[in-house]
Coordinates of C-alpha atoms in Angstrom, one line a residue:
M88 CA 94.3 110.4 84.6
E89 CA 98.1 111.0 84.2
P90 CA 100.2 109.8 87.2
E91 CA 102.8 112.0 88.8
D92 CA 105.6 109.4 89.0
L93 CA 106.7 106.0 87.8
T94 CA 105.9 102.9 89.8
S95 CA 105.9 99.1 89.5
Q96 CA 102.8 97.3 88.4
Q97 CA 102.2 93.5 88.3
E98 CA 98.4 93.4 88.0
P99 CA 96.6 91.9 85.0
T100 CA 95.7 94.1 82.0
R101 CA 92.9 96.6 82.8
F102 CA 90.7 98.5 80.5
A103 CA 89.0 101.6 81.8
I104 CA 86.4 102.6 79.1
E105 CA 84.3 105.7 79.0
N106 CA 81.5 106.8 76.6
L107 CA 81.5 103.7 74.4
G108 CA 78.1 103.2 72.7
P109 CA 75.6 102.5 75.5
V110 CA 78.4 102.3 78.1
R111 CA 79.0 105.3 80.4
H112 CA 81.9 103.6 82.2
A113 CA 83.4 100.1 82.3
D114 CA 86.4 99.0 84.4
I115 CA 87.5 95.6 83.3
E116 CA 90.4 93.5 84.5
I117 CA 91.2 90.5 82.3
R118 CA 91.3 87.3 84.2
P119 CA 91.7 83.7 82.9
L120 CA 87.9 83.7 82.8
S121 CA 86.0 87.0 82.5
V122 CA 82.2 87.0 82.4
F123 CA 79.9 89.8 81.3
I124 CA 76.3 89.7 82.5
G125 CA 73.4 92.2 82.5
P126 CA 70.4 93.2 80.6
N127 CA 70.1 93.5 76.8
N128 CA 71.5 96.6 75.2
A129 CA 73.8 97.3 78.1
G130 CA 77.0 97.3 76.1
K131 CA 78.5 93.9 76.8
S132 CA 79.2 93.3 73.1
Y133 CA 80.6 96.9 72.7
V134 CA 83.1 96.3 75.5
S135 CA 84.1 92.8 74.2
T136 CA 84.6 94.3 70.8
I137 CA 86.8 97.2 71.8
I138 CA 89.0 94.8 73.9
H139 CA 89.2 92.5 70.8
A140 CA 90.0 95.4 68.5
L141 CA 92.9 96.7 70.7
G142 CA 94.2 93.2 71.2
S143 CA 94.1 92.6 67.4
A144 CA 95.7 96.0 66.6
F145 CA 98.8 95.6 68.8
G146 CA 99.1 91.8 68.6
S147 CA 98.6 91.4 64.9
G148 CA 101.4 90.3 62.5
Q149 CA 100.1 92.9 60.1
L150 CA 101.2 95.8 62.4
F151 CA 104.4 94.1 63.2
M152 CA 105.3 93.7 59.5
R153 CA 104.3 97.3 58.7
L154 CA 106.7 98.5 61.4
L155 CA 109.5 96.3 60.1
M156 CA 109.1 97.1 56.4
T157 CA 109.2 100.8 56.9
D158 CA 112.9 101.1 56.1
E159 CA 113.6 104.8 56.6
P160 CA 112.1 107.1 59.2
H161 CA 109.2 109.0 57.7
E162 CA 108.2 112.5 58.7
T163 CA 105.8 112.4 61.7
D164 CA 102.9 114.7 62.3
E165 CA 102.7 117.3 65.1
K166 CA 100.7 115.1 67.5
T167 CA 102.0 114.5 71.0
R168 CA 101.9 110.7 71.6
I169 CA 104.3 110.6 74.5
D170 CA 103.7 112.3 77.9
R171 CA 106.5 114.9 78.1
R172 CA 107.7 113.4 81.4
L173 CA 108.3 110.1 79.7
V174 CA 110.4 111.2 76.8
R175 CA 113.8 110.6 78.3
K176 CA 112.6 107.6 80.3
L177 CA 111.2 105.9 77.2
N178 CA 114.3 106.8 75.1
D179 CA 116.7 105.3 77.7
F180 CA 114.6 102.2 78.2
V181 CA 114.3 101.5 74.5
K182 CA 118.1 102.0 73.9
S183 CA 118.9 99.7 76.9
A184 CA 116.5 97.0 75.7
V185 CA 117.9 97.2 72.1
D186 CA 121.5 96.9 73.3
E187 CA 120.5 93.8 75.3
L188 CA 118.8 92.2 72.3
L189 CA 121.5 93.0 69.8
H190 CA 124.4 92.1 72.0
V191 CA 126.2 94.8 70.0
K192 CA 127.5 98.1 71.3
P193 CA 126.8 100.7 68.6
P194 CA 129.8 102.8 67.5
F195 CA 127.5 105.8 67.8
E196 CA 124.9 107.1 70.2
P197 CA 121.6 106.7 68.3
N198 CA 118.6 108.7 69.4
A199 CA 115.6 106.4 69.2
L200 CA 112.9 109.1 69.5
T201 CA 112.4 109.6 65.8
T202 CA 111.9 105.9 65.3
I203 CA 109.7 105.7 68.4
E204 CA 107.4 108.5 67.2
Q205 CA 107.1 107.0 63.7
S206 CA 106.2 103.6 65.3
L207 CA 103.5 105.3 67.5
M208 CA 102.0 107.0 64.4
L209 CA 101.8 103.7 62.5
M210 CA 100.3 102.0 65.6
E211 CA 97.7 104.8 65.9
Q212 CA 96.7 104.2 62.3
Q213 CA 96.4 100.5 62.9
V214 CA 94.1 101.1 66.0
S215 CA 91.9 103.3 63.9
A216 CA 91.6 100.7 61.2
E217 CA 90.8 97.9 63.7
I218 CA 88.1 100.0 65.5
E219 CA 86.5 100.8 62.1
G220 CA 86.7 97.1 61.0
S221 CA 85.5 95.7 64.4
F222 CA 82.5 97.9 64.6
A223 CA 81.8 98.1 60.8
C224 CA 81.4 101.9 61.0
P225 CA 83.5 105.1 61.1
P226 CA 85.2 105.3 64.6
G227 CA 83.2 108.4 65.6
K228 CA 80.0 106.3 65.5
I229 CA 80.9 104.4 68.6
V230 CA 81.1 107.5 70.8
R231 CA 78.2 107.6 73.3
Y232 CA 75.4 109.9 72.2
G233 CA 75.7 113.4 73.8
T234 CA 79.4 113.2 74.4
K235 CA 82.4 114.3 72.4
R236 CA 84.8 111.4 72.8
M237 CA 85.3 107.9 73.8
L238 CA 88.3 107.1 76.1
T239 CA 89.9 103.8 76.7
T240 CA 92.8 103.7 79.2
V241 CA 94.8 100.5 79.0
D242 CA 97.1 99.3 81.8
T243 CA 99.5 96.5 80.8
A244 CA 102.4 95.0 82.7
R245 CA 104.7 97.4 81.0
S246 CA 102.8 100.7 80.4
R247 CA 99.7 102.8 80.5
Y248 CA 98.3 104.4 77.4
V249 CA 95.1 106.1 76.3
I250 CA 93.1 105.7 73.2
T251 CA 90.8 108.6 72.3
V252 CA 88.1 108.5 69.6
T253 CA 86.3 111.7 68.7
R254 CA 82.9 112.2 67.0
E255 CA 85.0 113.6 64.1
N256 CA 86.5 110.1 63.6
E257 CA 89.9 111.1 65.0
V258 CA 91.7 108.3 66.8
N259 CA 94.6 109.4 69.1
L260 CA 97.1 107.2 70.9
K261 CA 99.1 108.5 73.9
L262 CA 101.6 106.8 76.2
V263 CA 101.2 108.2 79.7
R264 CA 103.1 105.9 81.9
L265 CA 106.0 103.5 81.7
Y266 CA 106.5 101.0 84.5
D267 CA 109.9 100.6 86.0
D268 CA 109.8 96.9 85.8
A269 CA 108.9 96.8 82.1
G270 CA 110.7 93.7 80.9
P271 CA 112.6 93.0 77.7
M272 CA 111.0 91.9 74.5
E273 CA 111.6 88.2 75.1
E274 CA 108.8 88.1 77.7
T275 CA 106.1 88.8 75.1
P276 CA 105.3 85.4 73.5
E277 CA 103.4 87.0 70.6
H278 CA 106.4 88.5 68.9
K279 CA 109.5 86.6 70.2
P280 CA 109.8 84.2 67.2
E281 CA 109.3 87.0 64.7
M282 CA 111.9 89.2 66.4
Q283 CA 114.6 86.5 66.1
D284 CA 113.5 85.8 62.5
V285 CA 114.0 89.5 61.7
I286 CA 117.5 89.5 63.1
D287 CA 118.4 86.4 61.1
Y288 CA 116.8 87.8 58.0
V289 CA 118.7 91.0 58.1
K290 CA 122.0 89.2 58.7
R291 CA 121.3 86.9 55.7
I292 CA 120.7 90.0 53.5
M293 CA 123.9 91.5 54.8
I294 CA 125.8 88.3 53.9
Q295 CA 124.1 88.2 50.4
Y296 CA 125.2 91.7 49.6
G297 CA 128.6 91.4 51.2
I298 CA 127.9 93.9 53.9
K299 CA 130.0 93.6 57.0
E300 CA 128.0 93.2 60.3
D301 CA 130.0 95.9 62.0
T302 CA 129.2 98.7 59.6
K303 CA 127.4 101.7 60.9
K304 CA 124.5 101.4 58.4
T305 CA 123.9 97.7 59.3
I306 CA 123.9 98.4 63.0
Q307 CA 121.6 101.4 62.5
R308 CA 119.2 99.2 60.5
L309 CA 119.1 96.5 63.2
H310 CA 118.8 99.2 65.8
D311 CA 115.7 100.7 64.1
I312 CA 114.1 97.3 63.8
M313 CA 114.7 96.5 67.5
V314 CA 113.4 99.9 68.6
K315 CA 110.1 99.3 66.8
T316 CA 109.9 95.8 68.3
V317 CA 110.5 97.0 71.8
V318 CA 108.1 99.9 71.4
L319 CA 105.4 97.5 70.2
S320 CA 106.0 95.2 73.2
L321 CA 105.0 98.1 75.5
F322 CA 101.5 98.3 74.0
V323 CA 100.5 94.6 73.6
P324 CA 97.4 94.5 75.9
L325 CA 96.8 90.8 76.0
N326 CA 99.7 88.5 76.7
V327 CA 98.4 85.7 74.5
T328 CA 99.7 83.9 71.4
G329 CA 96.4 84.2 69.5
L330 CA 93.0 86.0 69.8
Q331 CA 89.7 84.7 68.4
Y332 CA 86.2 86.2 68.6
L333 CA 82.9 84.2 68.2
P334 CA 80.1 86.8 67.7
A335 CA 76.5 86.1 68.7
A336 CA 75.4 85.9 65.1
R337 CA 77.5 82.8 64.3
G338 CA 74.8 80.2 63.6
G339 CA 74.2 81.4 60.0
S340 CA 77.9 80.8 59.2
T341 CA 77.3 77.1 58.8
Q342 CA 74.6 77.8 56.2
T343 CA 76.5 80.1 53.9
Y344 CA 80.2 79.9 54.4
R345 CA 80.9 77.9 51.2
S346 CA 79.3 80.5 49.0
L347 CA 81.4 83.3 50.2
T348 CA 85.1 83.4 49.5
A349 CA 87.6 83.9 52.3
E350 CA 89.6 86.5 50.3
Y351 CA 86.5 88.7 50.1
F352 CA 85.8 88.7 53.8
H353 CA 89.5 89.1 54.8
S354 CA 90.0 92.2 52.5
I355 CA 86.8 94.2 52.8
P356 CA 86.0 95.0 56.4
F357 CA 89.2 96.2 57.9
T358 CA 91.8 97.0 55.2
L359 CA 93.8 100.1 55.7
T360 CA 93.5 101.1 52.1
R361 CA 89.7 101.0 51.8
P362 CA 88.3 104.2 50.1
Q363 CA 86.6 106.6 52.5
N364 CA 83.3 106.3 50.7
R365 CA 83.2 102.5 51.0
P366 CA 82.0 101.5 54.4
P367 CA 82.7 98.1 55.9
T368 CA 80.2 95.4 54.9
L369 CA 80.6 93.2 57.9
N370 CA 82.3 93.6 61.2
R371 CA 85.7 92.0 61.6
A372 CA 84.6 89.1 63.9
T373 CA 81.9 88.0 61.5
A374 CA 84.1 88.4 58.4
V375 CA 86.9 86.4 60.0
L376 CA 84.4 83.7 61.2
F377 CA 83.2 83.1 57.6
A378 CA 86.8 83.1 56.3
Q379 CA 88.0 80.7 58.9
M380 CA 85.0 78.4 58.5
A381 CA 85.7 78.2 54.8
N382 CA 89.4 77.6 55.2
L383 CA 89.9 75.3 58.2
P384 CA 93.4 74.0 58.7
E385 CA 94.0 70.5 57.4
T386 CA 95.3 69.4 60.8
R387 CA 93.6 69.8 64.1
G388 CA 94.9 71.7 67.1
P389 CA 96.1 70.6 70.5
L390 CA 92.7 71.0 72.2
A391 CA 90.7 68.7 69.9
E392 CA 90.9 65.7 72.1
V393 CA 89.9 67.7 75.2
V394 CA 86.9 69.2 73.4
E395 CA 85.5 66.1 71.6
P396 CA 83.8 64.4 74.7
Y397 CA 81.9 67.6 75.4
E398 CA 81.0 67.9 71.7
E399 CA 79.6 64.3 71.7
R400 CA 77.5 64.9 74.8
T401 CA 76.0 68.2 73.7
T402 CA 75.3 67.4 70.1
G403 CA 75.1 63.6 70.0
G404 CA 77.8 63.4 67.3
H405 CA 80.7 65.3 65.8
I406 CA 81.3 68.1 63.3
E407 CA 83.5 66.6 60.6
V408 CA 85.6 68.5 58.0
S409 CA 86.4 67.2 54.5
R410 CA 87.7 68.5 51.3
E411 CA 87.5 67.3 47.7
M412 CA 91.1 68.3 47.2
S413 CA 93.9 69.7 49.4
G414 CA 93.6 73.4 49.6
M415 CA 89.9 73.4 48.6
L416 CA 87.2 75.1 50.8
S417 CA 86.2 73.1 53.8
R418 CA 83.1 70.9 53.6
L419 CA 81.3 70.5 57.0
E420 CA 79.0 67.7 58.0
F421 CA 77.4 66.5 61.2
K422 CA 78.1 62.8 61.8
R423 CA 75.9 60.8 64.1
D424 CA 75.5 57.0 64.5
G425 CA 77.5 56.5 61.3
H426 CA 75.3 58.9 59.2
S427 CA 76.3 62.2 57.7
I428 CA 74.0 65.2 57.6
G429 CA 74.7 68.5 55.9
L430 CA 74.8 71.4 58.3
Q431 CA 72.0 73.1 56.4
R432 CA 69.7 70.4 57.8
V433 CA 70.8 70.1 61.4
S434 CA 69.1 71.5 64.5
S435 CA 69.6 75.1 65.6
S436 CA 71.6 73.9 68.6
V437 CA 74.1 72.0 66.4
S438 CA 74.2 74.9 63.9
E439 CA 75.0 77.2 66.8
L440 CA 77.6 74.9 68.4
A441 CA 79.4 74.0 65.2
P442 CA 81.5 77.2 64.9
F443 CA 82.3 77.0 68.7
Y444 CA 83.6 73.5 68.5
L445 CA 85.4 74.1 65.2
Y446 CA 87.2 77.1 66.6
L447 CA 88.2 75.1 69.7
K448 CA 89.4 72.1 67.6
Y449 CA 91.3 74.0 64.9
Y450 CA 92.2 77.6 66.0
V451 CA 92.3 77.9 69.8
T452 CA 95.5 76.8 71.6
P453 CA 96.8 77.0 75.1
D454 CA 98.1 80.5 75.9
S455 CA 95.5 82.0 73.4
M456 CA 92.3 83.9 74.1
L457 CA 88.8 83.3 73.0
I458 CA 85.9 85.7 73.2
V459 CA 82.5 84.1 73.0
E460 CA 79.1 85.9 73.0
E461 CA 76.3 83.9 74.6
P462 CA 77.8 80.4 74.4
E463 CA 74.4 79.1 75.7
A464 CA 72.4 80.3 72.7
H465 CA 69.8 77.7 71.5
L466 CA 70.8 75.2 74.1
H467 CA 68.7 73.1 76.5
P468 CA 69.7 73.8 80.2
E469 CA 71.5 70.5 80.5
N470 CA 73.7 71.4 77.6
Q471 CA 74.3 74.9 79.0
I472 CA 75.7 73.2 82.1
L473 CA 78.0 71.0 80.0
I474 CA 79.2 74.1 78.1
A475 CA 80.0 75.8 81.4
R476 CA 82.0 72.8 82.5
L477 CA 83.9 72.9 79.2
L478 CA 84.7 76.6 79.7
A479 CA 86.2 75.7 83.1
R480 CA 88.2 72.9 81.5
L481 CA 89.5 75.3 78.9
V482 CA 90.7 77.7 81.6
N483 CA 92.7 74.9 83.1
E484 CA 94.2 74.2 79.7
D485 CA 95.6 77.8 79.8
V486 CA 93.0 79.3 77.5
T487 CA 92.0 82.8 78.4
L488 CA 88.2 83.3 78.0
L489 CA 85.9 86.3 77.9
I490 CA 82.2 85.4 77.6
T491 CA 78.9 87.3 77.7
T492 CA 75.9 85.4 78.9
H493 CA 72.2 85.7 79.9
S494 CA 72.0 82.2 81.3
D495 CA 71.6 81.6 85.0
F496 CA 72.2 77.9 84.4
L497 CA 75.6 78.6 82.9
L498 CA 76.5 81.1 85.6
N499 CA 75.4 78.8 88.4
Q500 CA 77.4 76.0 87.0
L501 CA 80.5 78.2 86.7
S502 CA 79.8 79.1 90.4
N503 CA 79.7 75.4 91.3
C504 CA 83.1 75.0 89.5
V505 CA 84.4 77.7 91.8
T506 CA 83.0 76.3 95.0
S507 CA 84.2 72.7 94.1
W508 CA 87.7 74.1 93.9
S509 CA 88.1 73.4 97.7
L510 CA 86.4 70.0 97.7
T511 CA 88.2 66.7 97.9
P512 CA 88.3 64.4 94.9
E513 CA 85.8 62.1 96.6
E514 CA 83.4 65.0 97.2
R515 CA 83.7 66.3 93.6
A516 CA 83.1 62.8 92.3
K517 CA 79.7 62.7 94.0
I518 CA 78.5 65.8 92.1
G519 CA 80.1 64.8 88.8
I520 CA 82.7 67.5 88.5
N521 CA 86.3 66.6 87.5
E522 CA 89.3 68.3 89.0
E523 CA 90.0 69.7 85.5
E524 CA 86.6 71.4 85.7
T525 CA 87.2 73.3 88.9
L526 CA 88.0 77.0 89.0
N527 CA 90.3 78.9 91.3
P528 CA 88.2 81.9 92.5
E529 CA 91.2 84.2 91.8
D530 CA 91.0 83.2 88.1
V531 CA 87.4 84.4 87.6
A532 CA 86.0 87.9 87.2
V533 CA 82.3 88.6 86.7
Y534 CA 81.1 92.0 85.6
L535 CA 77.5 93.2 86.0
F536 CA 76.4 95.8 83.4
E537 CA 73.9 97.9 85.3
M538 CA 71.6 100.3 83.4
G539 CA 71.1 103.8 84.9
E540 CA 67.9 105.8 84.7
D541 CA 69.4 107.5 81.6
K542 CA 69.6 104.1 79.9
Y543 CA 73.4 104.1 79.9
S544 CA 75.4 101.4 81.7
T545 CA 78.2 101.1 84.2
T546 CA 80.0 98.0 85.3
R547 CA 80.3 96.5 88.8
R548 CA 82.6 93.7 89.5
L549 CA 81.0 91.0 91.6
T550 CA 82.8 89.5 94.6
I551 CA 83.8 85.9 94.1
D552 CA 85.1 83.7 96.9
D553 CA 84.9 80.1 98.1
E554 CA 81.1 80.5 98.1
G555 CA 81.0 81.0 94.4
I556 CA 79.6 83.7 92.1
P557 CA 76.7 85.9 93.3
D558 CA 73.6 85.6 91.1
Q559 CA 71.5 88.5 92.4
E560 CA 70.8 89.7 88.8
F561 CA 69.0 86.4 87.9
V562 CA 67.5 86.0 91.4
R563 CA 65.9 89.4 91.0
V564 CA 64.1 88.3 87.8
S565 CA 63.2 84.9 89.4
Q566 CA 61.7 86.8 92.4
E567 CA 59.6 88.9 90.2
L568 CA 58.2 85.8 88.4
Y569 CA 57.6 84.1 91.7
E570 CA 55.7 87.1 93.0
Q571 CA 53.6 87.1 89.9
M572 CA 52.9 83.4 90.3
V573 CA 51.8 83.8 93.9
Y574 CA 49.5 86.7 93.0
I575 CA 47.9 84.7 90.1
D576 CA 47.5 81.6 92.4
T577 CA 45.9 83.7 95.1
A578 CA 43.6 85.4 92.6
M579 CA 42.6 82.1 91.0
S580 CA 41.9 80.6 94.4
R581 CA 39.2 83.2 95.1
Y582 CA 37.5 82.2 91.9
R583 CA 37.7 78.5 92.7
H584 CA 36.0 79.1 96.1
R585 CA 33.1 81.1 94.8

């Protein structure tokens, strides 16, 4: 697992996952559109959740602020979180990056390793908390039955690191590779604004207290902040500005969101200070869903106008947001033909689509990522096809998508979006697909979760080219149904001729 030397790597982020719930092994490369298919109970949601948990752990403002607000280096434990061959390489890289960011040559030669080790320890704690919150159970419960540990190896553009979760609820983080072309912090959009804000903040404090900028203490403080910032940039697995997750159990959120306070759902499931004897009440994605439904922003996002035509065609109306007063909990209604209907009385399809469209209109932005479980749930095949075309449109709006699906209609429409990539505008017009709804084959990855005889799954990436997405999984089921139909028809014909 640990490489012998350092090389350059430009591939998208990859997750190699072993012994996670029902998953024996999964090898996932994140593309602009990643699709998980396969039978029930094969682990599609498990893999989606661990990707979301790690993306949230390293990309969250909570971790960033924890790192920055730790003023003095604390004692670290005895864990080895850096491969011994990387210690000097990492130290030199961090110091070089910090010098470039600060534009100040320190009057001393700081050793960044103490700050690096402290940062890794805090990051490990955050990962543990995110895993517990995301799965709503102690970390050890996600380890595949009969094995001792779950391993997730993450390859980013900058580094490779391994997350280990044991049955004893230990979560370990280890950096095992640093790529030679690991770029400076400015290339990570998630934290660039915060980094400059921190520098400006520290300088304002220095001016307020009459501290000269060239003092050793001030430069050391800035140095420590930048070390933590650069170290964190090495671990961010998803190069996106935001990360949202819509779980399969989202329909009920439209029925009960107003009766549950956002503060409760934000604080209970994944806080770092929760007592050990108080297990999470909801997983993170569900808790955040309720909180965000109850506290929708007062202004819509940049994708609202893109989404609304699809919303109109699939629901026959629009989900509207109102408030009795500014800052009050959101009130959601379905408006159709000039009439308003409470979401408690709408059809199951509208109830299911409401969170999806609200997320797209208020929270999802270009350069962000959305994970959606079964976007086709409760929908007529015609609407499943429209949702597939909307997903393709979102990819072309620079939204990164990861979806799970059991729908052959949705998968086949996505396949048509791929094959229409090479058609002329006139040819696409004849089949009703817009240029914005076509998909570059290189932007799509489909993973089939295959169950073994032992009832544990592995993933296989399907080959996608100009001919589209293979659908053998659904064809197999259709073939079985067809053979049953032929047998029944043959048997019935014997009775009819008696």
